[in-house]
CSV table of C-alpha atoms in Angstrom, one decimal:
chain,number,residue,atom,x,y,z
H,239,MET,CA,30.2,23.9,96.9
H,240,GLU,CA,27.4,21.5,95.8
H,241,ARG,CA,29.8,18.6,95.9
H,242,LEU,CA,31.0,19.6,99.4
H,243,SER,CA,27.4,19.9,100.7
H,244,ALA,CA,26.5,16.5,99.2
H,245,HIS,CA,29.4,14.8,100.9
H,246,LEU,CA,28.5,16.4,104.3
H,247,SER,CA,24.9,15.3,103.7
H,248,ARG,CA,26.1,11.7,103.1
H,249,ALA,CA,27.9,11.7,106.4
H,250,VAL,CA,25.2,13.4,108.5
H,251,GLN,CA,21.9,12.5,106.9
H,252,GLY,CA,18.9,14.7,106.9
H,253,LYS,CA,20.8,17.9,107.7
H,254,GLU,CA,21.1,19.4,104.2
H,255,THR,CA,20.4,23.0,105.4
H,256,GLN,CA,23.2,22.8,108.1
H,257,ALA,CA,25.5,21.2,105.5
H,258,ARG,CA,25.0,24.2,103.1
H,259,LEU,CA,25.5,26.7,105.9
H,260,THR,CA,28.7,25.0,107.0
H,261,VAL,CA,30.1,25.1,103.5
H,262,THR,CA,29.0,28.8,103.2
H,263,SER,CA,30.9,29.6,106.4
H,264,VAL,CA,34.0,27.8,105.2
H,265,ILE,CA,33.9,29.6,101.8
H,266,ALA,CA,33.5,32.9,103.7
H,267,GLY,CA,36.7,32.1,105.7
H,268,GLY,CA,34.9,31.8,109.0
H,269,HIS,CA,34.9,29.4,111.9
H,270,VAL,CA,31.8,27.3,112.9
H,271,LEU,CA,30.3,26.6,116.3
H,272,LEU,CA,28.1,23.5,116.5
H,273,GLU,CA,26.0,23.7,119.6
H,274,ASP,CA,23.8,20.7,120.5
H,275,VAL,CA,23.4,17.8,122.8
H,276,PRO,CA,25.9,14.9,122.4
H,277,GLY,CA,25.3,12.2,119.8
H,278,VAL,CA,23.7,14.1,116.9
H,279,GLY,CA,26.6,14.1,114.5
H,280,LYS,CA,28.6,17.3,115.3
H,281,THR,CA,32.0,15.5,115.3
H,282,THR,CA,31.1,13.5,112.2
H,283,LEU,CA,30.2,16.7,110.3
H,284,ALA,CA,33.6,18.3,111.2
H,285,GLU,CA,35.6,15.2,110.2
H,286,ALA,CA,33.6,14.8,106.9
H,287,LEU,CA,34.3,18.5,106.1
H,288,ALA,CA,38.1,18.0,106.5
H,289,ARG,CA,38.0,14.9,104.3
H,290,ALA,CA,35.9,16.5,101.6
H,291,CYS,CA,38.1,19.6,101.5
H,292,GLY,CA,41.3,17.6,101.5
H,293,LEU,CA,42.6,19.5,104.6
H,294,SER,CA,45.0,18.3,107.3
H,295,PHE,CA,43.0,17.6,110.4
H,296,SER,CA,43.3,17.3,114.1
H,297,ARG,CA,40.8,16.7,116.9
H,298,ILE,CA,41.3,18.3,120.3
H,299,GLN,CA,39.1,16.8,123.1
H,300,PHE,CA,38.6,19.7,125.5
H,301,THR,CA,38.5,18.6,129.2
H,302,ALA,CA,38.7,20.4,132.5
H,303,ASP,CA,42.4,19.6,132.9
H,304,LEU,CA,43.5,20.6,129.3
H,305,MET,CA,46.2,23.2,129.3
H,306,PRO,CA,46.9,25.9,126.6
H,307,THR,CA,50.2,24.2,125.8
H,308,ASP,CA,48.3,21.1,124.9
H,309,ILE,CA,46.7,23.1,122.1
H,310,LEU,CA,49.5,25.5,121.0
H,311,GLY,CA,52.6,23.4,121.6
H,312,SER,CA,55.6,24.0,123.8
H,313,GLN,CA,59.3,24.7,123.9
H,314,VAL,CA,61.3,21.5,124.3
H,315,PHE,CA,64.8,21.7,125.8
H,316,HIS,CA,67.6,19.7,124.2
H,317,ALA,CA,70.3,19.0,126.7
H,318,ALA,CA,73.0,18.1,124.2
H,319,SER,CA,72.8,21.5,122.4
H,320,ALA,CA,71.5,23.4,125.4
H,321,THR,CA,68.8,24.9,123.1
H,322,PHE,CA,65.0,25.0,122.9
H,323,THR,CA,62.9,24.0,119.9
H,324,PHE,CA,59.2,24.6,119.5
H,325,ARG,CA,57.1,21.5,119.2
H,326,GLN,CA,53.9,22.3,117.4
H,327,GLY,CA,50.6,21.4,119.0
H,328,PRO,CA,47.5,20.1,117.3
H,329,ILE,CA,46.3,23.6,116.3
H,330,PHE,CA,48.8,23.5,113.5
H,331,ARG,CA,46.4,21.8,111.1
H,332,GLN,CA,44.2,23.3,108.4
H,333,LEU,CA,41.0,22.2,110.0
H,334,VAL,CA,40.9,21.9,113.8
H,335,LEU,CA,38.0,20.2,115.6
H,336,ALA,CA,37.7,21.7,119.1
H,337,ASP,CA,35.5,19.0,120.5
H,338,GLU,CA,33.3,20.0,123.5
H,339,LEU,CA,35.1,23.4,123.7
H,340,ASN,CA,33.1,24.5,126.7
H,341,ARG,CA,34.3,21.7,128.9
H,342,ALA,CA,37.6,23.5,129.3
H,343,PRO,CA,38.1,26.6,131.5
H,344,PRO,CA,38.2,30.0,129.8
H,345,ARG,CA,42.0,30.2,130.0
H,346,THR,CA,42.3,27.1,127.8
H,347,GLN,CA,39.5,28.1,125.5
H,348,SER,CA,41.3,31.4,124.9
H,349,ALA,CA,44.3,29.5,123.5
H,350,LEU,CA,42.4,29.4,120.2
H,351,LEU,CA,41.7,33.1,120.0
H,352,GLU,CA,44.8,34.4,118.2
H,353,GLY,CA,44.8,31.5,115.7
H,354,MET,CA,41.1,32.1,114.9
H,355,ALA,CA,41.5,35.9,114.6
H,356,HIS,CA,44.9,36.1,112.9
H,357,GLY,CA,46.0,32.7,111.7
H,358,GLN,CA,49.0,32.6,113.9
H,359,VAL,CA,50.3,31.5,117.3
H,360,SER,CA,52.6,33.5,119.6
H,361,MET,CA,54.6,32.1,122.4
H,362,ASP,CA,57.7,33.2,124.3
H,363,GLY,CA,58.2,36.2,122.0
H,364,SER,CA,58.0,34.2,118.8
H,365,THR,CA,55.2,33.9,116.3
H,366,TRP,CA,54.4,30.9,114.0
H,367,PRO,CA,51.9,31.1,111.1
H,368,LEU,CA,49.2,28.4,111.0
H,369,PRO,CA,48.7,26.5,107.7
H,370,ALA,CA,46.3,28.0,105.2
H,371,PRO,CA,43.4,27.7,104.9
H,372,PHE,CA,42.8,27.6,108.6
H,373,THR,CA,39.4,26.8,110.1
H,374,VAL,CA,38.1,25.9,113.5
H,375,VAL,CA,35.0,23.8,113.9
H,376,ALA,CA,34.1,23.7,117.6
H,377,THR,CA,31.4,21.7,119.3
H,378,GLN,CA,29.6,22.9,122.4
H,379,ASN,CA,27.3,21.1,124.8
H,380,PRO,CA,24.4,23.0,126.3
H,381,VAL,CA,25.4,24.9,129.4
H,382,ASP,CA,23.0,23.1,131.6
H,383,LEU,CA,25.0,19.9,131.3
H,384,ASN,CA,27.4,19.0,134.0
H,385,GLY,CA,31.0,20.2,133.7
H,386,THR,CA,30.6,23.0,131.2
H,387,TYR,CA,32.0,26.6,131.2
H,388,PRO,CA,30.1,29.3,129.3
H,389,LEU,CA,32.2,30.6,126.3
H,390,PRO,CA,33.4,34.2,126.8
H,391,ASP,CA,31.8,36.7,124.5
H,392,SER,CA,35.2,37.4,122.9
H,393,GLN,CA,35.4,33.7,122.0
H,394,LEU,CA,31.8,33.5,120.6
H,395,ASP,CA,32.4,36.6,118.5
H,396,ARG,CA,35.2,34.8,116.6
H,397,PHE,CA,32.8,32.2,115.2
H,398,LEU,CA,31.2,33.3,111.9
H,399,MET,CA,28.2,31.0,112.4
H,400,ARG,CA,26.6,29.1,115.2
H,401,LEU,CA,24.6,26.1,114.0
H,402,SER,CA,22.5,23.4,115.7
H,403,LEU,CA,22.0,20.0,114.1
H,404,GLY,CA,19.1,18.7,116.2
H,405,HIS,CA,17.9,15.1,116.2
H,406,PRO,CA,17.3,13.6,112.8
H,407,ALA,CA,13.7,13.2,111.4
H,408,PRO,CA,12.0,10.0,112.5
H,409,ASP,CA,12.3,8.4,109.1
H,410,VAL,CA,16.0,9.2,108.9
H,411,GLU,CA,16.6,7.9,112.4
H,412,ALA,CA,14.8,4.7,111.6
H,413,ARG,CA,16.8,4.3,108.4
H,414,LEU,CA,20.0,4.6,110.4
H,415,LEU,CA,19.0,1.4,112.2
H,416,THR,CA,19.0,-0.6,109.1
H,417,THR,CA,22.0,-2.1,107.3
H,418,GLN,CA,21.4,0.1,104.3
H,419,GLY,CA,21.0,3.2,106.4
H,420,ARG,CA,24.1,3.0,108.5
H,421,PRO,CA,26.3,6.1,108.4
H,422,ILE,CA,29.0,5.8,105.8
H,423,ALA,CA,32.5,5.2,107.0
H,424,LEU,CA,34.4,8.5,106.9
H,425,ASP,CA,37.4,7.0,105.4
H,426,THR,CA,35.3,6.2,102.3
H,427,LEU,CA,34.8,9.9,101.6
H,428,GLU,CA,37.0,11.2,98.9
H,429,ALA,CA,38.2,14.8,98.7
H,430,VAL,CA,36.2,16.9,96.2
H,431,THR,CA,38.4,19.9,96.4
H,432,GLY,CA,41.8,20.9,97.9
H,433,PRO,CA,43.4,23.7,99.9
H,434,GLU,CA,44.5,25.7,96.9
H,435,GLU,CA,41.1,25.6,95.3
H,436,LEU,CA,39.5,26.5,98.6
H,437,ILE,CA,41.8,29.5,99.0
H,438,SER,CA,40.9,30.7,95.5
H,439,LEU,CA,37.2,30.3,96.1
H,440,ARG,CA,37.5,32.3,99.3
H,441,ALA,CA,39.2,35.1,97.4
H,442,PHE,CA,36.6,35.0,94.7
H,443,ALA,CA,33.7,35.1,97.2
H,444,ALA,CA,35.3,38.1,99.0
H,445,GLY,CA,35.3,40.0,95.8
H,446,LEU,CA,31.6,39.7,94.9
H,447,ARG,CA,29.8,42.9,94.4
H,448,MET,CA,27.7,44.4,97.2
H,449,ASP,CA,25.6,47.4,96.2
H,450,ASP,CA,25.4,50.3,98.6
H,451,ALA,CA,21.7,49.6,99.2
H,452,VAL,CA,22.4,46.1,100.4
H,453,ALA,CA,25.3,47.3,102.6
H,454,GLU,CA,22.9,49.9,104.1
H,455,TYR,CA,20.3,47.1,104.7
H,456,ILE,CA,22.8,45.1,106.7
H,457,VAL,CA,23.7,48.2,108.8
H,458,ARG,CA,20.0,49.0,109.4
H,459,LEU,CA,19.5,45.4,110.6
H,460,ALA,CA,22.4,45.7,113.0
H,461,ARG,CA,21.2,49.1,114.3
H,462,ALA,CA,17.8,47.6,114.9
H,463,THR,CA,19.4,45.0,117.2
H,464,ARG,CA,21.2,47.7,119.1
H,465,GLU,CA,18.0,49.7,119.6
H,466,HIS,CA,15.7,46.7,120.4
H,467,GLY,CA,14.2,46.8,123.9
H,468,ASP,CA,14.8,43.1,124.6
H,469,ILE,CA,18.4,43.2,123.5
H,470,GLU,CA,21.1,44.3,126.0
H,471,ARG,CA,23.9,44.3,123.5
H,472,GLY,CA,23.3,44.3,119.8
H,473,ALA,CA,25.5,43.4,116.8
H,474,SER,CA,29.0,44.7,116.8
H,475,THR,CA,30.9,46.0,113.8
H,476,ARG,CA,32.7,42.7,113.5
H,477,ALA,CA,29.2,41.0,113.4
H,478,VAL,CA,28.2,43.4,110.5
H,479,LEU,CA,31.3,42.3,108.6
H,480,ALA,CA,30.5,38.7,109.3
H,481,VAL,CA,27.1,39.0,107.8
H,482,GLY,CA,28.5,40.7,104.7
H,483,GLY,CA,31.1,38.0,104.2
H,484,ALA,CA,28.7,35.2,104.7
H,485,ALA,CA,26.1,36.8,102.4
H,486,ARG,CA,28.8,37.0,99.6
H,487,ALA,CA,29.6,33.3,100.0
H,488,HIS,CA,25.9,32.5,100.0
H,489,ALA,CA,25.4,34.3,96.7
H,490,LEU,CA,27.6,31.6,95.0
H,491,TRP,CA,24.9,29.0,95.6
H,492,ASP,CA,22.9,30.7,92.9
H,493,GLY,CA,25.9,31.3,90.7
H,494,ARG,CA,25.6,35.1,91.2
H,495,ASP,CA,28.5,37.6,91.4
H,496,PHE,CA,26.5,40.0,93.5
H,497,VAL,CA,24.7,40.0,96.9
H,498,THR,CA,21.0,40.3,97.3
H,499,PRO,CA,18.9,41.0,100.5
H,500,GLY,CA,17.8,37.3,100.3
H,501,ASP,CA,21.5,36.3,100.9
H,502,VAL,CA,21.6,38.6,103.9
H,503,ARG,CA,18.4,37.1,105.4
H,504,ALA,CA,19.7,33.5,104.8
H,505,VAL,CA,22.7,34.1,107.0
H,506,LEU,CA,21.4,36.6,109.5
H,507,VAL,CA,20.4,34.2,112.3
H,508,PRO,CA,23.4,31.8,112.1
H,509,CYS,CA,25.7,34.8,112.0
H,510,LEU,CA,24.1,37.0,114.7
H,511,ALA,CA,22.1,34.9,117.2
H,512,HIS,CA,25.1,33.8,119.2
H,513,ARG,CA,26.5,37.4,119.3
H,514,LEU,CA,23.5,39.1,121.0
H,515,MET,CA,23.1,39.6,124.7
H,516,LEU,CA,19.5,39.5,125.8
H,517,ARG,CA,18.1,41.5,128.7
H,518,SER,CA,16.4,38.3,130.0
H,519,ASN,CA,19.9,36.9,130.7
H,520,MET,CA,19.0,33.7,129.1
H,521,GLN,CA,21.9,31.3,128.3
H,522,GLY,CA,22.6,28.4,126.1
H,523,PRO,CA,20.1,27.1,123.5
H,524,ALA,CA,17.2,29.0,125.0
H,525,ALA,CA,19.1,32.3,124.4
H,526,ARG,CA,19.9,31.3,120.9
H,527,GLU,CA,16.3,30.5,120.1
H,528,GLU,CA,15.0,33.7,121.6
H,529,ALA,CA,17.7,35.7,119.7
H,530,ALA,CA,16.8,33.9,116.5
H,531,HIS,CA,13.1,34.8,117.0
H,532,LEU,CA,14.0,38.5,117.6
H,533,LEU,CA,16.2,38.5,114.5
H,534,GLU,CA,13.5,37.0,112.3
H,535,GLU,CA,11.1,39.6,113.7
H,536,LEU,CA,13.5,42.4,112.8
H,537,ALA,CA,14.1,41.0,109.3
H,538,ARG,CA,10.3,41.3,108.7
H,539,LYS,CA,10.2,44.9,110.0
H,540,VAL,CA,13.3,46.3,108.4
H,541,VAL,CA,12.5,47.1,104.8
H,542,ALA,CA,14.8,45.5,102.3
H,543,PRO,CA,16.0,47.2,99.1
H,544,ARG,CA,14.5,46.1,95.8
């Protein structure tokens, strides 16, 4: 995990926290939504992750005219044998970058749902498994930019974490302008792990011990979001499970085989902020920032177990 994070930090400089959270999400078996303005390194982070993990990779550029079959694949008719064969689409890779996901209409966005939820694709009465481990890293532009479609709640709920990179610090940005500070070429990144090791690490993380007191702490935080006056719709049961899975993976950073309340607080905002619906009807980054503020407020109020 440390090696993966270091590789991501080499590719996207000055974003160590986001790199660690991205690795945490992947180890927890989740998908990542990177929401930010263009040009801050979202695509680079996804490509670096695929290279560092040794995963097969595809990039899908979402546009208004993209069709679901452009993602999933299609049946191809062979006249000589009068038969159809399935030609796999770009979703059949271990790490899929869904670039500018919200520039495609909801029907095309939803083509990813089954794969993200169940690791398979169904079409014309047949089902094909996706390669394991399967991860989607999606990028999203702010909804106030031209040509964007808000992601449906069901789509947002499939992302374990939502992260924002933001602009680099001034010293990092200045260093990028110099020869020594240029971003490294992605093809120089070597794999520091492989699919089999990643699958084993996911299984190990899923088996880490969580005491009843910590589990009850997560539930109390979720209930607090459901009862908060400024929140129209609080955390779902899937969201509760997401926090638990991410907290288990986060515990590995300290070499622990058990989860603490500190692990829960570390993943609370990236796991829940994009899943909450506010009564103010805010959208986009403003909604995420307000939701993050409310979650941090609840984390201070809800008493953690010792």
